[in-house]
């Protein structure tokens, strides 16, 4: 069942999850005139700072889910690990236009790979392992280097282990014994990583944000730059792949797909059924943000045609850099700082981001380098 009625301001949007993505969704929605109810087990979570109401409860608390349904006209989520039973109940109420399919697929790496295989898109060799024997067989069969990942959970490099050569097979087996139900896949030595962020409406219209080029440090996204420095053929291939997946899964809302570029080939890495870290640049870099476009999609409003204002870069601000980012803001006339309202600045925790916009790529590079020099000086 899907929501068919248009949800207009000042009706109420429910958000499952109260982190930074929920916060930025809520800010976009509040700007448009909507009311917000957030469900999150942490009192005074980042989204609660800009919401009308917070329901403090576990995500699988079905009483809280009923309360959310009763108090909202439409419901969305900020992360993919939503309890599927809760999502099904919301979907049956007609208030979850995104449905449950995207959640079922993106919660499980095996199902993600199956979607890619079903569509006959390029995919590295992989094995799903559910027993020690299957794990040993996969390690004997796959080319190295390879990587073993948990099929469920895991983010920012957590829940995975790179296997460089045969001498590290035993480490992979121990990883499997610790986690169970894993995927072992060939390691792609890629030229660059890009991400396609798009929004699809309930009636199937789709709007792509500019292809983004990503740089990671310690498995955490460090910087996103747009437009990505790739050939037009790579750009077109990435968007075509994303559209095939979007239509096949009947996506509604903002969705992101990370891809590896190797030569002229594009490989799907991971999917996220919601706004994505690599799309934060859209707040200042485009005429509409990934968050505002998401709100329009789930509320049944027509999508806005996306335009990039100019070359843009986004850098994540982690816990150990937050004080330097604040100082930079106080003495610089470039960069837009966003802090997420998290109380404890842990070392590798995403506390915010800063966006740079420019008229030319050269000017953008100067701004980014100036920021790097200032915070590390």
XYZ file of C-alpha atoms in Angstrom:
377
model
C 0.000 0.000 0.000
C 1.319 3.475 -0.872
C 0.383 6.951 0.157
C -1.545 8.506 -2.733
C -2.710 11.737 -1.132
C -0.493 14.799 -1.383
C 0.860 15.784 2.028
C 0.944 19.557 2.314
C 2.339 21.981 4.891
C 1.371 22.169 7.777
C 0.745 18.417 7.970
C 3.062 16.188 9.988
C 6.032 14.103 8.857
C 7.346 11.312 11.056
C 11.064 10.437 10.955
C 12.463 7.163 12.284
C 15.968 7.921 13.522
C 17.196 11.115 15.122
C 20.780 11.500 13.864
C 22.205 14.065 11.481
C 20.317 12.823 8.409
C 17.011 13.032 10.257
C 18.000 16.481 11.502
C 18.724 17.782 8.010
C 15.501 16.221 6.692
C 13.618 17.953 9.495
C 15.262 21.319 8.808
C 14.272 21.089 5.138
C 10.732 20.078 6.049
C 10.354 22.789 8.702
C 11.579 25.363 6.181
C 8.701 24.260 3.927
C 6.193 24.515 6.787
C 5.729 20.902 7.893
C 5.507 19.671 11.468
C 7.944 16.942 12.587
C 7.737 13.979 14.975
C 10.922 11.949 15.459
C 11.218 8.429 16.911
C 14.585 7.758 18.535
C 15.648 5.953 21.731
C 18.114 8.712 22.714
C 16.490 11.630 24.534
C 17.247 15.040 23.007
C 18.760 13.481 19.881
C 20.017 15.850 17.107
C 16.699 15.725 15.206
C 14.724 16.496 18.363
C 16.347 19.949 18.433
C 14.347 20.927 15.341
C 11.294 18.656 15.724
C 7.902 19.449 17.237
C 7.880 16.201 19.205
C 10.138 13.273 20.022
C 8.898 9.791 20.832
C 11.633 8.296 23.009
C 11.497 4.554 22.325
C 13.309 1.698 20.625
C 12.870 1.396 16.870
C 11.153 -1.987 17.255
C 8.767 -0.783 19.983
C 5.449 -1.466 18.240
C 3.481 0.648 20.708
C 5.722 3.583 19.782
C 5.261 2.753 16.090
C 1.465 2.918 16.566
C 1.927 6.261 18.304
C 4.013 7.513 15.377
C 1.403 6.351 12.852
C -1.409 8.035 14.789
C 0.483 11.327 15.052
C 1.775 11.642 11.472
C 0.442 11.994 7.941
C 3.484 10.394 6.297
C 6.556 8.612 7.684
C 10.136 8.235 6.468
C 13.460 7.051 7.919
C 17.037 8.303 8.106
C 18.854 4.955 8.060
C 18.379 1.530 6.495
C 18.407 -0.645 9.612
C 14.766 0.048 10.391
C 12.965 -2.881 12.020
C 11.215 -4.610 9.099
C 8.152 -5.610 11.135
C 7.692 -1.993 12.178
C 8.176 -0.839 8.576
C 5.571 -3.346 7.347
C 3.025 -2.067 9.879
C 3.615 1.538 8.781
C 3.393 0.498 5.125
C 0.047 -1.243 5.751
C -1.249 1.976 7.303
C -0.567 3.723 3.974
C 1.936 6.125 5.511
C 5.255 4.730 4.236
C 5.439 5.661 0.533
C 8.988 4.278 0.348
C 7.623 0.804 1.115
C 9.722 -2.000 2.591
C 11.556 -3.395 -0.452
C 14.430 -0.903 -0.360
C 14.942 -1.614 3.333
C 14.923 -5.383 2.839
C 17.537 -5.145 0.092
C 19.890 -2.586 1.615
C 19.899 -4.252 5.027
C 21.429 -7.337 3.429
C 24.529 -7.398 1.204
C 23.474 -10.717 -0.330
C 20.186 -9.183 -1.496
C 22.015 -6.110 -2.796
C 24.306 -8.289 -4.886
C 21.312 -10.310 -6.113
C 19.597 -7.155 -7.401
C 22.762 -6.181 -9.284
C 23.080 -9.705 -10.700
C 19.384 -9.847 -11.671
C 19.863 -6.670 -13.695
C 23.003 -8.127 -15.311
C 25.111 -5.210 -14.175
C 28.889 -5.537 -13.648
C 29.646 -7.146 -10.297
C 32.896 -8.518 -8.830
C 33.094 -12.252 -8.129
C 31.529 -13.035 -4.761
C 30.490 -15.897 -2.501
C 27.863 -15.954 0.249
C 29.105 -18.059 3.174
C 27.001 -19.433 6.003
C 29.307 -22.206 7.272
C 33.022 -22.712 7.884
C 33.135 -25.168 4.984
C 31.588 -22.618 2.601
C 34.019 -19.991 3.867
C 37.017 -22.248 3.237
C 35.728 -23.131 -0.248
C 35.218 -19.452 -1.130
C 38.724 -18.574 0.046
C 40.146 -21.407 -2.064
C 38.210 -20.218 -5.127
C 38.407 -16.428 -5.117
C 41.270 -14.313 -6.472
C 43.210 -12.202 -3.998
C 43.083 -9.543 -2.760
C 39.534 -10.040 -1.501
C 37.327 -8.726 1.279
C 35.022 -10.463 3.727
C 32.052 -8.482 5.030
C 29.120 -9.170 7.295
C 25.930 -9.488 5.232
C 24.020 -7.420 7.752
C 25.121 -4.247 9.499
C 28.467 -2.554 9.134
C 29.238 1.004 8.043
C 32.264 3.315 7.698
C 34.512 0.289 7.267
C 33.131 -1.594 10.256
C 32.137 -5.240 9.759
C 34.711 -6.043 7.087
C 38.249 -7.334 6.662
C 40.537 -7.104 3.646
C 42.347 -10.346 2.758
C 45.572 -9.496 0.968
C 46.811 -12.997 0.137
C 46.512 -16.694 0.995
C 48.498 -16.281 4.206
C 45.555 -14.327 5.659
C 42.920 -16.996 5.023
C 42.872 -18.012 8.672
C 42.093 -14.431 9.728
C 39.131 -14.458 7.347
C 37.893 -17.763 8.777
C 38.100 -16.365 12.294
C 36.202 -13.266 11.117
C 33.472 -15.531 9.747
C 33.302 -17.555 12.981
C 32.898 -14.314 14.928
C 30.155 -12.866 12.720
C 28.585 -15.683 10.676
C 26.656 -15.084 7.426
C 29.200 -13.172 5.375
C 30.008 -12.241 1.818
C 33.486 -12.758 0.375
C 34.083 -10.706 -2.745
C 36.956 -9.877 -5.013
C 38.693 -6.630 -4.099
C 38.336 -4.067 -6.866
C 41.454 -1.939 -7.327
C 39.532 1.059 -8.588
C 40.604 4.353 -10.136
C 38.092 6.352 -8.104
C 34.839 6.056 -6.186
C 31.784 7.992 -7.261
C 28.287 8.175 -5.874
C 25.006 8.695 -7.655
C 22.458 10.476 -5.487
C 18.985 10.789 -6.963
C 15.377 11.256 -5.933
C 12.485 9.291 -7.401
C 8.846 10.272 -7.000
C 5.878 8.046 -6.275
C 4.877 8.185 -9.968
C 8.383 7.211 -11.150
C 9.855 10.582 -12.102
C 13.552 10.775 -11.276
C 15.972 13.645 -10.720
C 19.716 13.087 -10.491
C 22.089 15.221 -8.481
C 25.515 15.814 -10.072
C 27.796 12.781 -10.002
C 30.036 13.067 -6.944
C 33.638 11.928 -6.516
C 34.544 10.601 -3.071
C 37.750 10.404 -1.066
C 37.935 8.196 2.041
C 40.326 8.154 4.976
C 40.364 5.195 7.371
C 37.182 3.869 5.676
C 35.294 7.100 6.512
C 34.193 9.538 3.823
C 36.570 12.495 4.024
C 35.707 14.638 1.003
C 33.133 14.748 -1.778
C 33.736 16.875 -4.880
C 31.325 17.780 -7.677
C 31.280 17.540 -10.528
C 33.212 14.271 -10.514
C 36.302 14.286 -12.730
C 35.178 11.481 -15.056
C 34.483 11.026 -18.752
C 30.943 11.637 -19.969
C 30.667 7.913 -20.772
C 31.343 7.046 -17.108
C 28.819 9.668 -15.970
C 26.174 8.291 -18.323
C 26.898 4.672 -17.374
C 26.634 5.437 -13.638
C 23.297 7.211 -14.092
C 21.926 4.446 -16.327
C 22.866 1.829 -13.711
C 21.206 3.881 -10.981
C 18.023 4.304 -13.023
C 17.807 0.556 -13.694
C 18.114 -0.160 -9.975
C 15.655 2.600 -9.036
C 12.981 1.377 -11.437
C 13.548 -2.304 -10.583
C 13.202 -1.637 -6.845
C 10.447 0.987 -7.282
C 12.389 3.488 -5.187
C 10.608 6.483 -3.663
C 12.588 9.321 -2.120
C 16.286 10.131 -2.138
C 18.564 7.146 -2.700
C 22.341 6.811 -3.073
C 24.542 4.258 -4.813
C 28.303 4.174 -4.287
C 30.173 2.898 -7.346
C 33.762 2.020 -8.232
C 35.227 3.253 -11.509
C 37.902 1.035 -13.042
C 38.938 2.030 -16.546
C 35.718 2.241 -18.548
C 33.815 -0.094 -16.212
C 31.521 0.958 -13.357
C 30.783 -1.427 -10.464
C 28.054 -1.041 -7.851
C 29.537 -1.060 -4.349
C 26.801 -0.230 -1.846
C 23.325 1.296 -1.747
C 21.610 3.542 0.785
C 17.806 4.032 0.701
C 17.930 7.583 2.067
C 19.904 10.825 1.803
C 23.634 10.160 1.905
C 26.777 11.718 3.349
C 28.116 12.250 -0.181
C 25.023 14.323 -1.001
C 25.419 16.901 1.768
C 27.059 19.283 -0.706
C 23.626 19.794 -2.302
C 22.492 22.102 0.517
C 24.651 24.973 -0.777
C 25.826 23.517 -4.076
C 22.462 23.009 -5.797
C 19.187 24.824 -6.248
C 17.531 22.106 -4.110
C 19.094 19.835 -1.517
C 18.843 16.064 -1.357
C 16.799 16.534 1.818
C 14.236 18.979 0.418
C 13.854 16.815 -2.697
C 13.310 13.779 -0.453
C 10.564 15.599 1.446
C 8.892 16.551 -1.835
C 9.002 12.910 -3.028
C 7.508 11.312 0.091
C 4.838 14.007 0.295
C 3.738 13.456 -3.309
C 4.946 16.832 -4.566
C 6.517 17.218 -8.030
C 10.318 17.065 -8.039
C 12.441 20.131 -8.789
C 14.819 19.964 -11.761
C 18.320 19.915 -10.234
C 20.922 22.542 -11.104
C 24.493 22.791 -9.789
C 25.457 26.356 -8.899
C 29.158 25.704 -9.497
C 32.057 23.466 -8.414
C 31.438 22.333 -4.839
C 33.233 20.276 -2.204
C 32.111 18.863 1.147
C 34.509 17.790 3.918
C 33.351 15.841 6.952
C 34.202 17.307 10.361
C 35.079 14.539 12.812
C 35.326 14.788 16.572
C 39.045 15.548 16.614
C 38.643 18.418 14.096
C 35.554 20.160 15.434
C 37.339 22.859 17.443
C 39.555 23.707 14.446
C 36.515 23.915 12.161
C 34.841 26.362 14.549
C 37.984 28.491 14.669
C 38.209 28.432 10.881
C 34.619 29.651 10.653
C 35.371 32.587 12.945
C 38.226 33.913 10.794
C 37.382 32.881 7.248
C 34.891 34.153 4.666
C 34.724 30.834 2.777
C 32.970 27.625 3.706
C 29.586 26.792 5.211
C 29.822 24.922 8.519
C 27.057 22.525 9.570
C 27.207 21.009 13.061
C 24.850 18.184 13.957
C 24.128 18.898 17.614
C 25.922 15.826 18.941
C 27.144 16.271 22.489
C 30.188 14.002 22.639
C 32.948 14.719 20.060
C 34.488 11.254 19.677
C 37.636 11.004 17.546
C 36.171 9.492 14.364
C 32.550 10.441 14.943
C 30.913 12.618 12.281
C 30.134 15.841 14.131
C 29.364 17.988 11.121
C 30.553 19.002 7.676
C 31.784 22.059 5.843
C 30.886 22.909 2.249
C 32.865 25.056 -0.180
C 31.406 26.572 -3.343
C 33.214 28.399 -6.137
C 32.878 29.583 -9.717
C 35.847 27.532 -10.958
C 37.543 24.286 -9.972
C 40.777 26.223 -9.392
C 39.078 28.578 -6.941
C 37.443 25.608 -5.200
C 40.787 23.854 -4.820
C 42.274 26.995 -3.257
C 39.448 27.159 -0.698
C 39.804 23.476 0.231
C 43.590 23.725 0.541
C 43.250 26.850 2.685
C 40.917 24.960 5.022
C 43.276 21.963 5.233
C 46.222 24.207 6.050
C 44.309 26.135 8.686
C 42.919 23.180 10.635
C 46.203 21.264 10.560
C 48.477 24.242 11.249
